[in-house]
Each structure stands twice: as structure tokens, then as C-alpha cells.
Tab-separated table of C-alpha atoms in Angstrom:
chain	number	residue	atom	x	y	z
A	100	MET	CA	0.000	0.000	0.000
A	101	ASN	CA	1.419	3.341	-1.040
A	102	LEU	CA	0.492	5.841	1.681
A	103	PRO	CA	0.844	9.617	1.144
A	104	CYS	CA	3.815	11.422	2.740
A	105	SER	CA	1.556	13.403	5.094
A	106	VAL	CA	0.339	10.189	6.744
A	107	ILE	CA	3.843	8.801	7.018
A	108	GLN	CA	5.185	12.040	8.543
A	109	ASP	CA	2.432	11.854	11.170
A	110	LEU	CA	3.730	8.387	12.068
A	111	LEU	CA	7.417	9.371	12.037
A	112	PRO	CA	7.510	10.688	15.651
A	113	LEU	CA	6.072	7.380	16.900
A	114	TYR	CA	8.479	5.465	14.647
A	115	ALA	CA	11.485	7.455	15.876
A	116	GLU	CA	10.525	6.844	19.507
A	117	GLU	CA	9.838	3.158	18.744
A	118	LEU	CA	6.273	3.498	19.910
A	119	ALA	CA	4.539	2.495	16.657
A	120	SER	CA	2.994	-0.951	16.166
A	121	ALA	CA	4.671	-3.583	14.018
A	122	ASP	CA	2.257	-3.026	11.107
A	123	SER	CA	2.791	0.769	11.236
A	124	ARG	CA	6.544	0.289	11.338
A	125	ALA	CA	6.401	-1.956	8.284
A	126	LEU	CA	4.388	0.621	6.365
A	127	VAL	CA	6.769	3.441	7.353
A	128	GLU	CA	9.868	1.446	6.411
A	129	ALA	CA	8.378	0.500	3.065
A	130	HIS	CA	7.635	4.124	2.346
A	131	LEU	CA	11.054	5.324	3.534
A	132	ALA	CA	12.740	2.947	1.126
A	133	GLU	CA	11.222	4.886	-1.776
A	134	CYS	CA	10.817	8.491	-0.407
A	135	VAL	CA	13.849	10.743	0.073
A	136	GLY	CA	11.850	13.548	1.707
A	137	CYS	CA	10.480	11.376	4.470
A	138	ARG	CA	13.934	9.873	5.098
A	139	LYS	CA	15.245	13.453	5.613
A	140	ALA	CA	12.318	14.243	7.947
A	141	LEU	CA	13.181	11.142	9.982
A	142	ALA	CA	16.837	12.119	10.127
A	143	ASP	CA	15.856	15.571	11.443
A	144	LEU	CA	13.756	13.949	14.172
A	145	GLN	CA	16.612	11.664	15.232
A	146	THR	CA	19.213	14.482	15.315
A	147	PRO	CA	19.481	15.965	18.849
A	148	PRO	CA	18.729	19.724	18.964
A	149	ALA	CA	21.694	22.059	19.263
A	150	PRO	CA	21.960	23.890	22.624
A	151	ALA	CA	20.440	27.347	22.544
A	152	PRO	CA	23.089	30.116	22.603
A	153	LEU	CA	23.428	32.055	25.840
A	154	ASP	CA	21.818	35.447	25.853
A	155	VAL	CA	24.878	37.645	26.308
A	156	MET	CA	23.141	41.008	26.455
A	157	PRO	CA	21.250	40.457	29.741
A	158	MET	CA	24.496	39.358	31.451
A	159	GLN	CA	26.253	42.509	30.268
A	160	THR	CA	23.319	44.569	31.523
A	161	VAL	CA	23.458	42.886	34.935
A	162	LYS	CA	27.218	43.477	35.202
A	163	LYS	CA	26.773	47.121	34.253
A	164	MET	CA	24.007	47.538	36.828
A	165	LEU	CA	26.079	45.903	39.570
A	166	ARG	CA	29.059	48.097	38.709
A	167	ARG	CA	26.874	51.208	38.886
A	168	GLN	CA	25.448	50.114	42.231
A	169	LEU	CA	28.973	49.660	43.553
A	170	TRP	CA	30.050	53.157	42.473
A	171	LEU	CA	26.894	54.705	43.922
A	172	ALA	CA	27.473	52.915	47.223
A	173	VAL	CA	31.061	54.165	47.288
A	174	ALA	CA	29.895	57.726	46.523
A	175	LEU	CA	27.248	57.534	49.260
A	176	THR	CA	29.787	56.326	51.807
A	177	LEU	CA	32.343	58.963	50.794
A	178	CYS	CA	29.781	61.780	51.068
A	179	LEU	CA	28.713	60.632	54.536
A	180	VAL	CA	32.356	60.414	55.650
A	181	ILE	CA	33.047	63.960	54.369
A	182	ALA	CA	29.957	65.297	56.159
A	183	ALA	CA	30.956	63.576	59.409
A	184	ALA	CA	34.538	64.863	59.089
A	185	SER	CA	33.326	68.437	58.527
A	186	VAL	CA	31.104	68.284	61.590
A	187	PHE	CA	33.956	66.858	63.663
A	188	ILE	CA	36.393	69.563	62.496
A	189	GLY	CA	33.794	72.225	63.267
A	190	TRP	CA	33.294	70.879	66.773
A	191	LEU	CA	37.033	70.508	67.303
A	192	CYS	CA	37.997	74.036	66.223
A	193	ARG	CA	35.010	76.144	67.234
A	194	GLY	CA	35.296	78.098	70.428
A	195	THR	CA	32.324	79.171	72.485
A	196	PRO	CA	31.100	82.719	73.116
A	197	LEU	CA	32.086	84.044	76.530
A	198	PRO	CA	29.175	85.827	78.183
A	199	TYR	CA	30.365	88.702	80.318
A	200	SER	CA	30.686	88.195	84.027
A	201	GLY	CA	32.247	90.403	86.661
A	202	ASP	CA	35.299	88.180	87.121
A	203	LEU	CA	35.914	87.311	83.455
A	204	VAL	CA	38.392	90.108	82.682
A	205	THR	CA	40.213	92.641	84.818
A	206	ILE	CA	41.945	95.787	83.509
A	207	VAL	CA	45.338	96.388	85.142
A	208	GLU	CA	47.175	99.727	84.879
A	209	ASN	CA	50.934	99.178	84.994
A	210	ALA	CA	53.521	101.468	86.521
A	211	ASP	CA	54.630	102.687	83.072
A	212	GLY	CA	51.076	103.756	82.209
A	213	SER	CA	50.286	100.837	79.870
A	214	LEU	CA	47.115	98.822	80.227
A	215	ASP	CA	46.702	95.033	80.348
A	216	ALA	CA	43.572	92.854	80.289
A	217	VAL	CA	43.828	89.754	82.483
A	218	PHE	CA	41.348	86.906	81.840
A	219	SER	CA	40.241	84.497	84.543
A	220	GLN	CA	39.677	81.521	82.164
A	221	PRO	CA	41.289	80.107	79.003
A	222	VAL	CA	40.352	81.699	75.682
A	223	SER	CA	40.721	80.407	72.127
A	224	TRP	CA	41.561	83.815	70.708
A	225	VAL	CA	41.469	87.402	71.910
A	226	ARG	CA	41.776	90.706	70.044
A	227	CYS	CA	41.919	94.380	70.917
A	228	GLU	CA	40.918	97.181	68.560
A	229	ASN	CA	41.960	100.721	69.413
A	230	ARG	CA	39.538	103.252	67.960
A	231	TYR	CA	39.147	107.004	68.150
A	232	ARG	CA	35.699	108.533	68.610
A	233	PRO	CA	35.902	112.090	67.269
A	234	GLU	CA	32.403	113.044	68.456
A	235	ALA	CA	33.560	112.528	72.047
A	236	GLY	CA	37.295	113.109	71.575
A	237	LEU	CA	38.037	109.741	73.191
A	238	TYR	CA	40.450	106.913	72.472
A	239	CYS	CA	38.740	103.580	73.115
A	240	ALA	CA	39.955	99.991	73.222
A	241	VAL	CA	37.466	97.211	72.426
A	242	ILE	CA	38.270	93.658	73.581
A	243	THR	CA	36.834	90.681	71.683
A	244	CYS	CA	37.487	87.074	72.669
A	245	GLU	CA	36.139	83.553	72.425
A	246	GLY	CA	36.280	80.602	74.789
A	247	ALA	CA	38.836	77.849	74.247
A	248	SER	CA	37.916	75.237	71.625
A	249	PRO	CA	38.273	71.475	72.319
A	250	LEU	CA	41.361	71.422	70.076
A	251	SER	CA	43.063	74.307	71.873
A	252	ARG	CA	42.323	72.673	75.247
A	253	ARG	CA	43.996	69.435	74.164
A	254	MET	CA	46.840	70.748	72.031
A	255	GLY	CA	47.906	73.680	74.152
A	256	PRO	CA	49.464	75.923	75.065
A	257	GLU	CA	46.374	78.071	75.426
A	258	VAL	CA	46.291	81.674	74.355
A	259	SER	CA	47.931	83.916	76.922
A	260	GLN	CA	45.406	85.105	79.446
A	261	VAL	CA	47.092	88.525	79.557
A	262	LEU	CA	46.370	90.910	76.681
A	263	HIS	CA	48.422	94.089	76.268
A	264	LEU	CA	45.994	96.878	75.400
A	265	THR	CA	48.306	99.889	75.144
A	266	GLN	CA	52.006	100.659	75.057
A	267	PRO	CA	53.701	103.041	77.518
A	268	GLY	CA	52.697	106.605	76.711
A	269	GLU	CA	49.816	105.551	74.453
A	270	ARG	CA	46.539	107.231	75.291
A	271	CYS	CA	43.457	105.181	76.157
A	272	ASP	CA	40.414	106.747	77.787
A	273	LEU	CA	37.932	103.865	77.827
A	274	VAL	CA	38.105	100.066	77.575
A	275	PHE	CA	35.038	98.119	76.409
A	276	TYR	CA	34.351	94.404	76.373
A	277	GLU	CA	32.383	93.202	73.327
A	278	ASN	CA	29.977	90.599	74.656
A	279	THR	CA	29.909	88.043	71.810
A	280	ALA	CA	27.016	86.232	73.469
A	281	VAL	CA	24.770	89.256	72.873
A	282	ASP	CA	25.071	90.902	69.464
A	283	GLY	CA	26.050	94.574	69.628
A	284	GLU	CA	26.510	94.730	73.411
A	285	HIS	CA	29.622	96.539	74.708
A	286	ILE	CA	30.374	96.736	78.427
A	287	LEU	CA	32.573	99.460	79.945
A	288	LEU	CA	35.468	97.889	81.852
A	289	TRP	CA	37.741	100.836	82.533
A	290	GLY	CA	37.576	104.636	82.414
A	291	GLN	CA	34.867	107.207	82.982
A	292	LYS	CA	32.387	108.128	80.258
A	293	PRO	CA	31.935	111.881	79.799
A	294	ALA	CA	28.540	113.309	80.653
A	295	GLY	CA	26.076	113.127	77.781
A	296	TRP	CA	27.922	110.415	75.874
A	297	GLY	CA	25.881	107.204	75.716
A	298	GLY	CA	28.781	104.854	75.151
A	299	TRP	CA	29.890	102.482	72.439
A	300	TYR	CA	27.233	101.167	70.108
A	301	THR	CA	27.370	99.029	66.999
A	302	LEU	CA	24.728	97.748	64.641
A	303	SER	CA	23.899	94.064	64.738
A	304	ARG	CA	26.399	92.187	62.657
A	305	LEU	CA	25.286	90.108	59.700
A	306	THR	CA	26.037	86.547	60.799
A	307	LEU	CA	25.368	83.165	59.270
A	308	ASN	CA	22.145	82.847	61.258
A	309	TYR	CA	20.491	85.313	58.911
A	310	TYR	CA	20.886	82.844	56.062
A	311	VAL	CA	18.879	80.208	57.916
A	312	LEU	CA	15.641	82.076	57.297
A	313	LEU	CA	16.540	82.620	53.633
A	314	ALA	CA	17.356	78.929	53.155
A	315	ALA	CA	14.158	77.834	54.934
A	316	LEU	CA	11.970	80.086	52.785
A	317	SER	CA	13.738	78.931	49.614
A	318	ALA	CA	13.334	75.258	50.547
A	319	ALA	CA	9.629	75.747	51.311
A	320	GLY	CA	8.952	77.669	48.061
A	321	LEU	CA	10.840	75.204	45.877
A	322	GLY	CA	9.202	72.270	47.659
A	323	LEU	CA	5.782	73.749	46.880
A	324	LEU	CA	6.720	74.120	43.209
A	325	TRP	CA	7.866	70.502	43.197
A	326	LEU	CA	4.506	69.336	44.572
A	327	LEU	CA	2.697	71.307	41.905
A	328	LEU	CA	4.932	70.123	39.045
A	329	ARG	CA	6.002	66.691	40.294
A	330	LYS	CA	4.513	64.942	37.247
A	331	LYS	CA	6.557	67.084	34.882
A	332	GLN	CA	10.271	67.108	34.113
A	333	ALA	CA	10.718	70.540	35.724
A	334	GLY	CA	9.355	69.180	38.992
A	335	ARG	CA	12.462	67.055	39.497
A	336	VAL	CA	14.672	70.154	39.191
A	337	PHE	CA	12.659	71.940	41.895
A	338	MET	CA	12.896	68.856	44.099
A	339	TYR	CA	16.689	68.793	43.868
A	340	LEU	CA	16.922	72.549	44.561
A	341	SER	CA	14.630	72.227	47.572
A	342	VAL	CA	16.747	69.385	48.955
A	343	LEU	CA	19.896	71.458	48.374
A	344	PHE	CA	18.587	74.238	50.636
A	345	LEU	CA	17.472	71.654	53.196
A	346	CYS	CA	21.033	70.286	53.161
A	347	TRP	CA	22.306	73.814	53.806
A	348	LEU	CA	19.982	74.058	56.838
A	349	ALA	CA	21.183	70.689	58.098
A	350	GLY	CA	24.825	71.690	57.583
A	351	HIS	CA	24.273	74.979	59.419
A	352	PHE	CA	22.786	73.334	62.490
A	353	LEU	CA	25.391	70.564	62.465
A	354	ILE	CA	28.277	73.060	62.363
A	355	VAL	CA	26.930	76.118	64.173
A	356	GLY	CA	23.857	74.903	65.998
A	357	GLY	CA	21.651	77.707	67.215
A	358	SER	CA	24.498	79.930	68.392
A	359	ARG	CA	25.546	83.206	66.836
A	360	VAL	CA	28.763	83.292	64.789
A	361	ASP	CA	31.194	86.115	65.375
A	362	TYR	CA	32.431	87.807	62.229
A	363	TYR	CA	35.982	86.591	62.874
A	364	ALA	CA	34.791	82.980	62.480
A	365	VAL	CA	32.298	83.514	59.639
A	366	THR	CA	34.685	82.449	56.856
A	367	PHE	CA	35.749	79.280	58.686
A	368	CYS	CA	32.185	78.266	59.580
A	369	PHE	CA	30.849	79.177	56.134
A	370	SER	CA	33.423	76.886	54.499
A	371	LEU	CA	32.501	73.990	56.774
A	372	ILE	CA	28.762	74.548	56.218
A	373	CYS	CA	29.249	74.530	52.437
A	374	CYS	CA	31.329	71.349	52.638
A	375	THR	CA	28.775	69.626	54.876
A	376	ALA	CA	25.827	70.729	52.737
A	377	ALA	CA	27.523	69.550	49.531
A	378	ALA	CA	28.350	66.177	51.112
A	379	LEU	CA	24.785	65.709	52.379
A	380	PHE	CA	23.381	66.643	48.972
A	381	GLY	CA	25.737	64.176	47.288
A	382	ALA	CA	24.646	61.484	49.741
A	383	PHE	CA	20.987	62.205	48.958
A	384	CYS	CA	21.557	62.012	45.185
A	385	SER	CA	23.536	58.773	45.531
A	386	ALA	CA	20.905	57.173	47.764
A	387	LEU	CA	18.097	58.224	45.420
A	388	ALA	CA	19.941	56.805	42.407
A	389	LEU	CA	20.524	53.524	44.293
A	390	VAL	CA	16.814	53.230	45.114
A	391	ARG	CA	15.828	53.845	41.492
A	392	LEU	CA	18.403	51.336	40.272
A	393	ARG	CA	17.072	48.685	42.660
A	394	ARG	CA	13.545	49.271	41.391
A	395	GLN	CA	14.675	48.772	37.803
A	396	ALA	CA	16.413	45.491	38.659
């Protein structure tokens, strides 16, 4: 019986697996002896399939993602270390304001007519400015100082507790102490104010604390814009700017706290605040990128 090729090819899988009956096998073999096409179909069935090639692209993508995660983790760690180091340096080098007390400083008039200021406790730094007040015709000396910092207490020697205010023969009518704990306050330590003259006054100095309000308002305004535009591309820019000002606020309170900064230390504290804020902002960006990368994985 000459069966069509379609029937034989339906039987070939059973024949190849040796599951066909003896009669079916005889029919298939008889047909294979005359049909080249069915013999080729049988050979294809009996040839084991070649192993599928490995998908190289996903492996490269995984390696790239792992490498990026590693670099982001390193950047996050480095930023946190820089922020911690800045805070530590600020704590180590910052002195403390010395509120005025009756026994803090004593003015001593020497035999040669010069004046000295003697402090009763260690100070980190001390300065004297000699100024002339033409409206009163007076020569005044203004003392400014700051309490010893942790570094100066440990490293020593501490700043001399005796400050020379005037040289022999140099005129000085009044000596004031600038109370750094209260902005603009000057306390008369030595001399007699002339009648009708109020004393020494200065305007409040512009310190770093003034920037706290500016940074807070900026962070709030930019945060509001981010909430309004968070579904748009511009919203992400406002989010990053808002976080940048929040990092400045965090850096300020980590370095300065709530205390006032004397103008002599503004540059030092400003540098540390900028360094801390930049490190915190870098840590935020690295952490955010890590979270997004984990979500994509």
C-alpha cells in the first residue's frame, strides 16, 4: 500500500521513539525505502537539537548595573564620611562665646602707664581694637574674645590670658568688652564716660544665622513648586533645589547649631557649612539613584 507522505510524517515521531505498532513500522519502512523527503524528515527527528546560545546582552546589563550600584554605594559612603569629618572639624575648632561676668576680665594699669587685660579663664583667641571717637574726643579699646575650643584645650598651650591693650605713653580713655554672646553689646570695663555720651554702640552684625531664614523660605517655596509640578520634568529640578537648601539648613545646624557666629569665624564656619551641605546633597543624590536602580532590577 502506497500511503501519502503526510500520513507517514504523522507516524514518524512514533516510529522514531519506537512506539509504533509492528504493522505501522512496516508501512513506514516500506515508504522510507522509496521516499527521500520522508527519510530526511526522519533524520531531522533523530538528530538531537543544538543547545540554545546564551543570551549575552542580559548578562552585560546585569554586570553594568552591579558596577553602577557599587560606584553609587562608594559615593554615598564617601559623602557621609566627608559630612561627618566636617562636623567633627567644626566641633574641634570652634570656640564658644564668653558671656560677660564680673570676674571674666580685669583691667590692670601698669607702673609705666600701659594697660593690660587679664582673663580668669582660658580663651581660644582674643583681640583688641583701638579706635578714636571724634564726636567725644576719646580713644577707646574694644576687647573681643572667644572661649577655648576642644582642640586648643587638648593641644595647648592656650592663648595667653594677659592681653596688652596699650604701650607706655599711648593714650586710652575707655576700655570696652564686646559681649559676643549678645550681638552689639559693649560693656565698659575701665575709664569714665563723659557726661552726655551714651557709650559704644554698633549695629547688629550680619552673621550666618540670617541665612537660615533665607534657606528655609527657599526650601519651602521650591518644595511647593515641586509638589505642583512633580509629574513634569521641571518638577524634578525643583525637588533637587529644595533638597539642596534643606542640606544647607542641616549643615548649618550641624556646624553652628543655634548659636551666633562672630564675624571673625564667619569664613571658617561658612566653608565647613558649604562642605557639609555639599556632602549631604551628594549622599541624597547617591541614595536616590541607588533606590531607582534597585527598582529597575
